[in-house]
Amino acid sequence: MAQIRFLLLRLMKAVFVLLAVTIFSFALIRAAPGDPAMIIAGDQGAVDAAFLEEVRARYGLDRPVYEQLALYVGQVARLDFGTSYRFDRPVIDLIAERLPATLLLTMSAFGIAVAAGVGLGAFAARHVGKWQDAVITVFALLFFALPLFWVGLMGILVFSVWLGWLPAFGMSTVGGAMSPLGQALDIARHLVLPTTTLALVYLATYTRMTRASVLEVMDLDFVRTARAKGLPAGRIWRRHILKNAMLPIITLASLQAGHLVGGAVLTETVFAWPGIGRLAFDALLQRDYNLLLAIFIIASALVVFFNFIADILYGLADPRIEVTT
Amino acid sequence: MRKASLLLALMLAGVSGAALAQEPERGGTLNMVVQPEPPTVMLGLNKLGPVSFVGSKIYEGLINLAPDMKPLPGLAESWEISEDGLTYTFHLRQGVKWHDGEPFTSRDVVYSFSTFLPEAFARTRSVMARTESITAPDDQTVVFKLKAPYAAFMMIFEVSGGTIVPAHIYEGTNIRENPANEKPIGTGPFQFKEWAKGRYIQLVRNDDYWNKGLPHLDEIYFHVIPDANSRAIAFEQGQVDVLRGGDVENFEVRRLAEAPGVEVSEAGWEFFDPLAIININLKAPPLDNLKVRQAISYAIDRQFMIDAVFGGFGKPAYGPMTERTPFYDAAALTDYSFDMEKAKTLMAESGLKPDANGVYATLDLMPLPYGETWQRQSEYLRQQLTEIGIATNVVSVDVPGWQERTTTGKFHITTNFIYLLGDPAMGVSQTYVSDNQNRGTATNVDGYVNPEIDKLFAEGAATNDPAVRQKVYSEIQKVISADLPVIWSHQMSMPTVYRSKLNNLITTGLGLNSNFADVWIAKD
């Protein structure tokens, strides 16, 4: 019963958050100077007042802003994100085209970052104060501090330009027929550099966080008790230390999972990866309101969704955390 | 020294190109970059740079343009212009087919110019307002009758402005929602094959092309590579064969050009004829003061700016036309060669009073938001303006913000460039005629009003007599150059970097916006 009430309340909260995000993003984009009709007209290579009026009427831009907002919220409620001004196609189609590429990139990076980050962090904590710890900490700090685009460019320089091992950009080799397996391998090869670049930055965060969290838990009473009871070291690590140290990491992971959609703008730009981050960036530059808003809203929905998952995971990691709202 | 060696390289490239004239080889794939990714490749609906670049291989116009702006045959094999300059008769090529196999006839031309283009493209609409009738006496002939002579009329028939679209597909439909927009059907040497969004656009050889034996190439890929550094790397690694002007910043061009087997060409921009200008809001004091504008113009060392900021590509400009523009007259122009002393004297004579720090005025300086080069240019201008006692606030805005501010007069000084489009009656006048302002979209953003200039531009457009036109345009250049309604920065050069194994890459005044039917790749 409490579970169902919790779920319902969370759902209502989620709807409210998404509504707020919609209204807020709408207002924010409209507050920027620059008339979308002018951009659209410029895009069509036309400088003519009649054409401007026609464009405004076609996209409803001639109505008062509050009317446009009400209309838009109603549309979004029916999961209709409208038409992109620039591409003259339904926004949802454009996003559907690009979303798989972004998810492939960011989820691989996310997976690597979490797995390797937690592993390295725990390893460092276990050898705290020794050289292993020092090496891991220094590298984590380094990648945490380096700008992502620079890491990406250096990766291209070393592994594509100098060594010639990996492709520098794109998602697959253009031209030439390939077997399905060959295609998958080809994409995997193209995935290596962008994924590593993106993963390195996240990885550093997870390493640092896991190390700190594990060190904190290691000194708590129940760990001492377990040791005093003479439990085997491996079991203490798994059942007592890691499990308890996971909570802050779940929080962090749930927040970053929300970035899966929008967080790869730089990586996608440097590596010419055909994903949604770039689509959003172009949409911003071109004032493609509908497209940009849709990406905002979908990204926010993902954040909300992953927070939800995190709440459930908290309960699993530590049953003492009650499902309260 | 480096500049000299570059020049030498360019000359040698010209010589060896001529010496090695050989039989074209058939086949091969040409890899290029399209930047930014276009919203569509249906050239009839959108005239944006990247759309023209891709679309000009799929679609064709009635004519092409030679580097000196002489019309060359295209879909029209020949044409006659009547003595009075009012009737243009085009004889269309026989045996041309659309990519879906339908024959191309005069009906397509009439439909394109009477219905499709006026609806889709403001420039055609305004030019077509000058025509009285478009008729097709037979399948191979089209006749345009003008209300009054219009000297730039031939310029509307090149492929980007005068895209010929298939009537059998568009007639009676909503042209913007026609499914064929996704899979364009033209008459050109290349057919649309695939568009992997965010990755590449692929065109393949049209085996049924009217010019038998052409095109030489099997296929063309336009890669989408959003980052300028990545584009340079893609070229260095051989994944792309051509970098258009703007694909990499000018200061990168020299470095790339030093690699073996790489050439640079400044040709191919004769029709677009880009001129960099500095817009000045004439309604904002003290910029309404001629002496202040003169001081600004003299304070800019244009050659230094070209060398330091634009990678050495370009030539100083002191008037509304460039050397490439027909009827350019260097003798009519006021010489604004760099002279800081003169600039300071002019400021002192301007009637403005400097404050205790010697500052006459504080103005906003808004750089054109088109990348690093323009940022650097504004930094240079800022420095020069400071020296003559004009303090500046640099206003950084994004492209939509820039467009909004310039076209509505919310600026003091902004950097810009304009395309002059082959004939002074077409592109030049827009920036200076008084009825082209205050419309939100107009290009006379400075607010220049001069009835004499309005009259002269009207005269220059209304006659086909070259002698009369030369006289009129010389007068225009003399008056405008002295009036300084804008500060001319330089005639821009947008160098193309390409591999020397490519032949016939740039042969017309449309440059890389040509149809590429005779481009071929030498096997190494």
Coordinates of C-alpha atoms in Angstrom, one line a residue, chain A residues 33-35 38-39 42-48 51-52 58 86-87 89 97-98 153 156 160-161 168-169 172 174-175 269-270 272 274 278 285 287, chain B residues 37-39 45-48 121-122 125 176 182 197-200 221 223-227 229-230 233-234 237 239 398 400-401 403-404 407 440-441:
Chain A
P33 CA 16.9 38.3 -28.5
G34 CA 16.5 37.2 -32.2
D35 CA 13.3 36.5 -34.1
M38 CA 13.9 36.1 -39.4
I39 CA 16.3 33.1 -38.9
G42 CA 17.3 33.9 -43.7
D43 CA 17.8 30.2 -43.9
Q44 CA 15.6 30.1 -47.0
G45 CA 17.8 32.8 -48.5
A46 CA 14.9 35.3 -48.6
V47 CA 14.9 38.9 -47.5
D48 CA 11.3 40.0 -48.0
F51 CA 7.8 36.1 -46.7
L52 CA 8.5 36.9 -43.0
R58 CA 2.8 29.2 -40.7
R86 CA 14.7 24.5 -39.9
F87 CA 14.1 21.0 -41.2
R89 CA 9.9 17.8 -40.4
E97 CA 17.0 9.4 -35.9
R98 CA 19.7 10.8 -33.7
L153 CA 41.7 16.2 -29.7
I156 CA 42.7 12.0 -32.2
S160 CA 44.4 8.5 -35.4
V161 CA 47.0 10.9 -36.8
A168 CA 39.3 10.1 -36.1
F169 CA 35.6 10.9 -36.7
S172 CA 31.1 4.2 -39.5
V174 CA 31.5 5.6 -45.5
G175 CA 31.0 3.5 -48.6
T269 CA 31.1 17.8 -32.1
V270 CA 34.8 16.9 -31.9
A272 CA 31.5 14.2 -35.7
P274 CA 25.7 12.0 -35.4
R278 CA 24.9 18.2 -31.8
L285 CA 22.2 28.4 -32.9
R287 CA 16.6 29.2 -32.9
Chain B
E37 CA 24.7 20.3 -42.4
P38 CA 22.0 21.7 -44.7
P39 CA 18.3 21.5 -43.7
L45 CA 13.2 25.7 -51.8
N46 CA 16.4 26.9 -50.0
K47 CA 19.3 29.0 -51.2
L48 CA 21.6 28.6 -48.1
F121 CA 12.5 32.7 -53.2
A122 CA 12.1 36.4 -52.6
R125 CA 9.8 37.1 -56.9
R176 CA 6.9 22.7 -49.2
E182 CA 13.2 14.3 -49.4
K197 CA 21.6 12.5 -41.1
G198 CA 24.5 13.9 -39.1
R199 CA 26.9 11.8 -41.1
Y200 CA 27.0 12.3 -44.9
Y221 CA 30.2 12.1 -50.5
H223 CA 30.7 14.5 -45.0
V224 CA 29.2 16.3 -42.0
I225 CA 32.1 17.2 -39.7
P226 CA 31.0 20.0 -37.3
D227 CA 34.4 20.9 -35.7
N229 CA 39.9 21.2 -36.2
S230 CA 38.4 17.8 -37.1
I233 CA 42.5 16.5 -39.6
A234 CA 40.1 14.8 -41.9
Q237 CA 44.4 12.2 -43.2
Q239 CA 39.4 11.2 -45.7
D398 CA 25.0 34.8 -31.4
P400 CA 20.2 35.3 -34.4
G401 CA 21.0 38.1 -32.0
Q403 CA 20.7 39.5 -37.3
E404 CA 18.1 41.0 -35.0
T407 CA 18.4 44.8 -39.2
G440 CA 13.6 44.2 -40.3
T441 CA 15.1 42.3 -43.1

